[in-house]
Tab-separated table of C-alpha atoms and ligand atoms in Angstrom:
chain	number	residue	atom	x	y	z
A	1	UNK	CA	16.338	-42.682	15.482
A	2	UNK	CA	15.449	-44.016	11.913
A	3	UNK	CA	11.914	-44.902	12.290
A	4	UNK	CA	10.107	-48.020	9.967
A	5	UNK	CA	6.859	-49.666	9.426
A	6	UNK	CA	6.274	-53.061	10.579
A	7	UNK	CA	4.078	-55.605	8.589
A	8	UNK	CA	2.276	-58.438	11.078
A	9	UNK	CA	0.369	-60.814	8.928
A	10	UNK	CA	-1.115	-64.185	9.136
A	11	UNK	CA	-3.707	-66.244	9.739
A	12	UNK	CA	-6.289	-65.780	12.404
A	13	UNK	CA	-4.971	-66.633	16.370
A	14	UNK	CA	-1.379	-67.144	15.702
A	15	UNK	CA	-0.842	-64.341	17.771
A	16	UNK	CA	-0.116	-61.357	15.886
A	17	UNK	CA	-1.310	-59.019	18.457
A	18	UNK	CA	0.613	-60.132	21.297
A	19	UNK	CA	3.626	-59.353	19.116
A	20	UNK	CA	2.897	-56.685	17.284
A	21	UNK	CA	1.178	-54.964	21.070
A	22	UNK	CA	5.100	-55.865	22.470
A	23	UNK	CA	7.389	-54.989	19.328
A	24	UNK	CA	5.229	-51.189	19.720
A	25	UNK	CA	5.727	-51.107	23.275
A	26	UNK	CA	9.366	-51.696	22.963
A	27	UNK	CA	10.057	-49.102	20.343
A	28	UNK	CA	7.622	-46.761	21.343
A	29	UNK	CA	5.868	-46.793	18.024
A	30	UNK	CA	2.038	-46.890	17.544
A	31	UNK	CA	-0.330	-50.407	17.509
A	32	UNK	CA	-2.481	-50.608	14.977
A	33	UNK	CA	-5.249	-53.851	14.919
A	34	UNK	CA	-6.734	-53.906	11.890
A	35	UNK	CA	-8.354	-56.974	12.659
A	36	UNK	CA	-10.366	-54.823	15.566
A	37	UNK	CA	-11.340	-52.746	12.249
A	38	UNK	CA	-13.059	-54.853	10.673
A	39	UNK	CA	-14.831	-56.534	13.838
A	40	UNK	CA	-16.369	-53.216	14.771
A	41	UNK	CA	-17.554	-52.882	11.281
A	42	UNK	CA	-19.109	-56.321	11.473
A	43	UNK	CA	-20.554	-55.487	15.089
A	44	UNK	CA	-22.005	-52.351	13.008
A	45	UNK	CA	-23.808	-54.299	10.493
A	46	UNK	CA	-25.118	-56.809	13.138
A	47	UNK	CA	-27.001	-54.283	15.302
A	48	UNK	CA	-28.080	-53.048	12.114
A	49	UNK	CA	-29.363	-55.874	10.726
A	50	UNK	CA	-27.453	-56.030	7.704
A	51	UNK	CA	-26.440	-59.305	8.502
A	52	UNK	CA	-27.508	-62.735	10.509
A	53	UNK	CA	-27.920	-66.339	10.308
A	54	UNK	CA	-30.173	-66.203	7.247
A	55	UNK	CA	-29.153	-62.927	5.449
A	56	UNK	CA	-25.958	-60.467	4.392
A	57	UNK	CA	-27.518	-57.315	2.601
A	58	UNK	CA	-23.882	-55.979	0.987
A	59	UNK	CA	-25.824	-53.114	-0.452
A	60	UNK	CA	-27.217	-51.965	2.638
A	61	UNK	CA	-23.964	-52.352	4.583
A	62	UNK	CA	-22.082	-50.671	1.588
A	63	UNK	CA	-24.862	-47.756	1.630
A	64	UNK	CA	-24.197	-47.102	5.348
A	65	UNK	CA	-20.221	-47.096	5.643
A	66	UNK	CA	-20.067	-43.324	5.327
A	67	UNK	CA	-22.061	-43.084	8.720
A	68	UNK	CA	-19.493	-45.617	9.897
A	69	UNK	CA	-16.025	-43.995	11.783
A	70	UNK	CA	-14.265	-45.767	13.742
A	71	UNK	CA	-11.423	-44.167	16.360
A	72	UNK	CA	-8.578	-45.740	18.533
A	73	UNK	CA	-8.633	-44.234	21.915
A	74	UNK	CA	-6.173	-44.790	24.923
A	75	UNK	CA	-8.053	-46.615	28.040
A	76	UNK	CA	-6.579	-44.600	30.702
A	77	UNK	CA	-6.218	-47.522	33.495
A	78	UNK	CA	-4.590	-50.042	31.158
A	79	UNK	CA	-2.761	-47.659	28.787
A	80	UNK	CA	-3.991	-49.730	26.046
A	81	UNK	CA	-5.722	-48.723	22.795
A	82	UNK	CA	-9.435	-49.538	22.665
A	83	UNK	CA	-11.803	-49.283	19.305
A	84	UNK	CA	-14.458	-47.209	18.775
A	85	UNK	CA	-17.321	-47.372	16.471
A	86	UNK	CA	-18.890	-43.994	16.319
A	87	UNK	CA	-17.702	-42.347	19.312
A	88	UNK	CA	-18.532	-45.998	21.622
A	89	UNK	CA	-16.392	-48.091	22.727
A	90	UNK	CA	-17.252	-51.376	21.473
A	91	UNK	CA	-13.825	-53.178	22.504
A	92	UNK	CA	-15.314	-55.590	24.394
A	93	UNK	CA	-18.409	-56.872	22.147
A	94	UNK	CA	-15.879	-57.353	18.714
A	95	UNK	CA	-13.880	-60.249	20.071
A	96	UNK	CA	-17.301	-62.497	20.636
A	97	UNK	CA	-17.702	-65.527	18.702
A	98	UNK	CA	-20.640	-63.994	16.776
A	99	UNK	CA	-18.850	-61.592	15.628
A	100	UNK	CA	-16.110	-63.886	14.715
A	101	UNK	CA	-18.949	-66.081	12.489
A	102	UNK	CA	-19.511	-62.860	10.926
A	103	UNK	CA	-16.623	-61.064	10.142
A	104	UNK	CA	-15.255	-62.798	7.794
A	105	UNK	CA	-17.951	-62.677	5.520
A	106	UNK	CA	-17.815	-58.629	5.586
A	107	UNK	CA	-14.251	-58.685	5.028
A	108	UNK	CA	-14.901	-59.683	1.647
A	109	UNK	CA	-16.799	-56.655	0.628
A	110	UNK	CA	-14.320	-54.438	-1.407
A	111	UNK	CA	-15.918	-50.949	-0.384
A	112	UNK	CA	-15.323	-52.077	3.413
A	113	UNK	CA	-11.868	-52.785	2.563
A	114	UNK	CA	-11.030	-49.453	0.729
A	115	UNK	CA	-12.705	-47.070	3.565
A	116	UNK	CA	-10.552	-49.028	6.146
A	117	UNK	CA	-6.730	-49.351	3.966
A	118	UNK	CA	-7.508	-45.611	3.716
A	119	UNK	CA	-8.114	-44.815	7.155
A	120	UNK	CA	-4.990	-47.349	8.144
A	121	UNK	CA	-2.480	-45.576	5.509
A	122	UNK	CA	-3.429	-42.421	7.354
A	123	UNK	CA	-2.348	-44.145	10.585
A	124	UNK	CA	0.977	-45.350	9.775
A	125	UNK	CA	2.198	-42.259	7.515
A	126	UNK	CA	5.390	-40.736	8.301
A	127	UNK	CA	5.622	-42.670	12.015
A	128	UNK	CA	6.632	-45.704	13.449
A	129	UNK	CA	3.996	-48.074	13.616
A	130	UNK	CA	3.178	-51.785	13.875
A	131	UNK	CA	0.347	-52.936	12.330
A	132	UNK	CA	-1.123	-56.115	12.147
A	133	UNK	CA	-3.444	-57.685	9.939
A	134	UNK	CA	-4.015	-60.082	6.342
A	135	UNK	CA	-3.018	-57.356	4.148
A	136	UNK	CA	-0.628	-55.674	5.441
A	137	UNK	CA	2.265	-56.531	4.073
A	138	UNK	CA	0.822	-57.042	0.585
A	139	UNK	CA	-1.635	-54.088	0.347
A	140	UNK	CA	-1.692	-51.513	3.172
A	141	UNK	CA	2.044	-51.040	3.213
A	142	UNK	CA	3.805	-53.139	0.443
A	143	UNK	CA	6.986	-51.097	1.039
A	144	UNK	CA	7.181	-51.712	4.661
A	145	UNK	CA	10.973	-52.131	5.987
A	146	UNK	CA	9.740	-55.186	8.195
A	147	UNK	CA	7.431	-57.854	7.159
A	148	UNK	CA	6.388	-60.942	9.463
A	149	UNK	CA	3.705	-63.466	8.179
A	150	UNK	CA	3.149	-65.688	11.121
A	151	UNK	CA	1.436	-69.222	11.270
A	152	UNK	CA	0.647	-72.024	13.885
A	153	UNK	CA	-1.164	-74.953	13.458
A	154	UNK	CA	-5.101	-75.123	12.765
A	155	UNK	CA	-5.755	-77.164	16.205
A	156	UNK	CA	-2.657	-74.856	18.660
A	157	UNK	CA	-4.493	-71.607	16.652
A	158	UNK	CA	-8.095	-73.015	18.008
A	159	UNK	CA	-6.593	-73.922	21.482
A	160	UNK	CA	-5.347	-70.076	22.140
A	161	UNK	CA	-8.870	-68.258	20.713
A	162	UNK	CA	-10.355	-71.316	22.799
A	163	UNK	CA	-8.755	-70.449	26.166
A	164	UNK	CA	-9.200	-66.775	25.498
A	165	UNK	CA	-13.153	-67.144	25.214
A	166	UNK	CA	-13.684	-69.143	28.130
A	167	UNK	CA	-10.980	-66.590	29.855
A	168	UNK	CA	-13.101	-63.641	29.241
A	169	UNK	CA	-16.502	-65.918	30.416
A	170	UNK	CA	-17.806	-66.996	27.149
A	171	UNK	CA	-19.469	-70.642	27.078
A	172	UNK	CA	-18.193	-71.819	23.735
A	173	UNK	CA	-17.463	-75.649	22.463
A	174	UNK	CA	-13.746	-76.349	21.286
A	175	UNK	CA	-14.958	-77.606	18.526
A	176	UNK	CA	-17.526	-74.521	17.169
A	177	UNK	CA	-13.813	-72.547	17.564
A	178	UNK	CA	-12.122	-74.762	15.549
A	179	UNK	CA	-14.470	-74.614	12.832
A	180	UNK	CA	-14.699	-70.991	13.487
A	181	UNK	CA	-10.465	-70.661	12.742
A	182	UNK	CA	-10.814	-73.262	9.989
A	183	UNK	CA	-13.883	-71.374	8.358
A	184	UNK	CA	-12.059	-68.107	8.702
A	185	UNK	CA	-8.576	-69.290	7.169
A	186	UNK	CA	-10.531	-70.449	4.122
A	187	UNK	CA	-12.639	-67.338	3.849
A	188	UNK	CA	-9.790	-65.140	4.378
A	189	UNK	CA	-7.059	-66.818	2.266
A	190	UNK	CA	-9.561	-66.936	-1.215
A	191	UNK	CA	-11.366	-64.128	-1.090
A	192	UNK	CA	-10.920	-62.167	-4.980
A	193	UNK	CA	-9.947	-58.447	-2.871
A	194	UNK	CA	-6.427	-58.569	-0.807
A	195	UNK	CA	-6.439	-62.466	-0.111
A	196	UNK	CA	-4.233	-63.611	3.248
A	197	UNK	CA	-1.310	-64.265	1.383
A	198	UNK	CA	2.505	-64.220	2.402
A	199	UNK	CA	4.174	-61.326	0.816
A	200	UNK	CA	7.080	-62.247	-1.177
A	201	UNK	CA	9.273	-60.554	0.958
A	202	UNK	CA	8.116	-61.632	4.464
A	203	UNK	CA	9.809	-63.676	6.639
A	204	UNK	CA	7.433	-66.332	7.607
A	205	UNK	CA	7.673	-67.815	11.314
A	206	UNK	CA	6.044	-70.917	12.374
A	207	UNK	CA	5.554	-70.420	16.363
A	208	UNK	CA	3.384	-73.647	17.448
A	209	UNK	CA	6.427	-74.568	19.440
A	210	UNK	CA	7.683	-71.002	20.053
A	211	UNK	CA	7.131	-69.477	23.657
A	212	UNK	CA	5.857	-65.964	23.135
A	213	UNK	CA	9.605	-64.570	24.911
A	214	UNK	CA	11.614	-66.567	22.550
A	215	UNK	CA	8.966	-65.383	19.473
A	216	UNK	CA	9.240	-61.735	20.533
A	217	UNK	CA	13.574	-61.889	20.934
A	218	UNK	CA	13.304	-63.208	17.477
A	219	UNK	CA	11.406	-60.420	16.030
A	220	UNK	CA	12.976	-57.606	18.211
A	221	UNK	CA	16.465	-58.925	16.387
A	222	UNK	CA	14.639	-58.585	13.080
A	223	UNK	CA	13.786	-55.136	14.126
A	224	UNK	CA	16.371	-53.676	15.136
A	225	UNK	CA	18.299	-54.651	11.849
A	226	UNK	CA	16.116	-53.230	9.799
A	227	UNK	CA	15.478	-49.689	12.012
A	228	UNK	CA	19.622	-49.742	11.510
A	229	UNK	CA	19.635	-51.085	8.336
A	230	UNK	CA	22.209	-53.817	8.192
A	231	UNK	CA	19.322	-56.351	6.520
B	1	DC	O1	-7.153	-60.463	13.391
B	1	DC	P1	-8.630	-60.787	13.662
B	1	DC	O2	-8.882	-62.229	13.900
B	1	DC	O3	-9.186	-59.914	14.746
B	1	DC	O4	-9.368	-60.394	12.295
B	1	DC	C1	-10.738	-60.602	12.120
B	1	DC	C2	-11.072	-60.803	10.655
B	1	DC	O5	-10.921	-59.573	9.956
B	1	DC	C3	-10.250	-61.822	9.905
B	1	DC	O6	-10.834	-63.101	9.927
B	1	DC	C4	-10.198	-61.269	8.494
B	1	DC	C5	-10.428	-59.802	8.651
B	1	DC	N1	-9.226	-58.987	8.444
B	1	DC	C6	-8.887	-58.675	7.150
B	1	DC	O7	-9.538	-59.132	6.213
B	1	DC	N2	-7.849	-57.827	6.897
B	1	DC	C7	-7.119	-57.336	7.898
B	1	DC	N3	-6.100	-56.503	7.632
B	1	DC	C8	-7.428	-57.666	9.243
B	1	DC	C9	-8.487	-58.528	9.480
């Protein structure tokens, strides 16, 4: 069968991955986080001191990226795909809310940008893939068949990353993860290279009342008109 791309944009913890992990399940096409991307990059320049509290040495970061590769790999027990920064997995350090603080900061830096829209172009050529992201839609694959931009409200956004941290054991305050999302959606949305921005051809879903079923029917519908081509 016709296979397409699929654009999953927005802003941060409105649930892109959950979607775009189930829309690639369904269809059997490949995941792509591009948000994990950029984390591992940022974990990168942390344990290399490129950048803390006090500091953010672009040059030095910019200087390094060719020692930088980053890999998906299956995890063999959950069948899920896991990121890894120079042959490590580093899946479960790059959702921390460190490297939250942080990430958005190196997601400015144009050269970071280039060396990962490269690498994700690669991904997605001549396959079905879902890939989610900021950019995707607008600069990774502006031609893509299916474009979502998703967005939730600042305090439902907070309450998900919220529950997810203390989930996974973190002790974090509600409100440090609310400025955290709020600090991010700024960053993100007016930064000069590949700002979040809805592309003019998305369809843009609101899902702070939407269960995640009724969210994913939705988008399966969307889907499947486009991989047929009636829309
Ligand atoms: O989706 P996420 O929250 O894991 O993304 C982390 C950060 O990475 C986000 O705040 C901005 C940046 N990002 C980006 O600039 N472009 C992308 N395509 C994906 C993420």
């Amino acid at each position: 069968m016709h296979k397409i791309t699929i654009a999953i944009d927005g802003y941060s913890s409105t649930g892109k991955s959950t979607i775009a992990k189930q829309l690639a399940d369904w269809l059997d096409y490949v995941y792509v986080d591009t948000g994990a991307m950029y984390r591992a990059v940022t974990l990168y320049a942390m344990e290399n001191r490129f950048i803390s509290e006090a500091h953010f040495d672009k040059q030095a970061l910019i200087q390094a990226l060719p020692n930088v590769s980053l890999s998906f790999k299956k995890n063999s027990e959950t069948g899920k795909a896991e990121i890894h920064l120079n042959g490590r997995n580093v899946e479960p350090l790059i959702r921390s809310l460190k490297v939250s603080e942080y990430v958005s900061p190196i997601a400015t830096v144009p050269e970071v940008r280039k060396k990962l829209v490269e690498q994700q172009q690669a991904m997605g050529e001549g396959q079905g893939v879902v890939m989610d992201g900021r950019d995707i839609g607008t600069v990774v694959f502006p031609k893509a068949a299916l474009k979502i931009f998703l967005n939730a409200s600042a305090d439902e956004r907070a309450k998900r990353r919220y529950r997810e941290l203390v989930e996974r054991g973190e002790l974090v305050a509600y409100t440090d993860v609310l400025a955290n999302v709020m600090e991010r959606d700024h960053i993100d949305s007016t930064r000069k290279d590949s700002p979040l921005k809805k592309a003019e051809d998305a369809i843009e879903i609101d899902n702070s009342e939407m269960n995640l079923e009724d969210q994913f029917h939705v988008i399966l519908q969307l889907a499947k008109d486009r991989i047929a081509g009636r829309v």
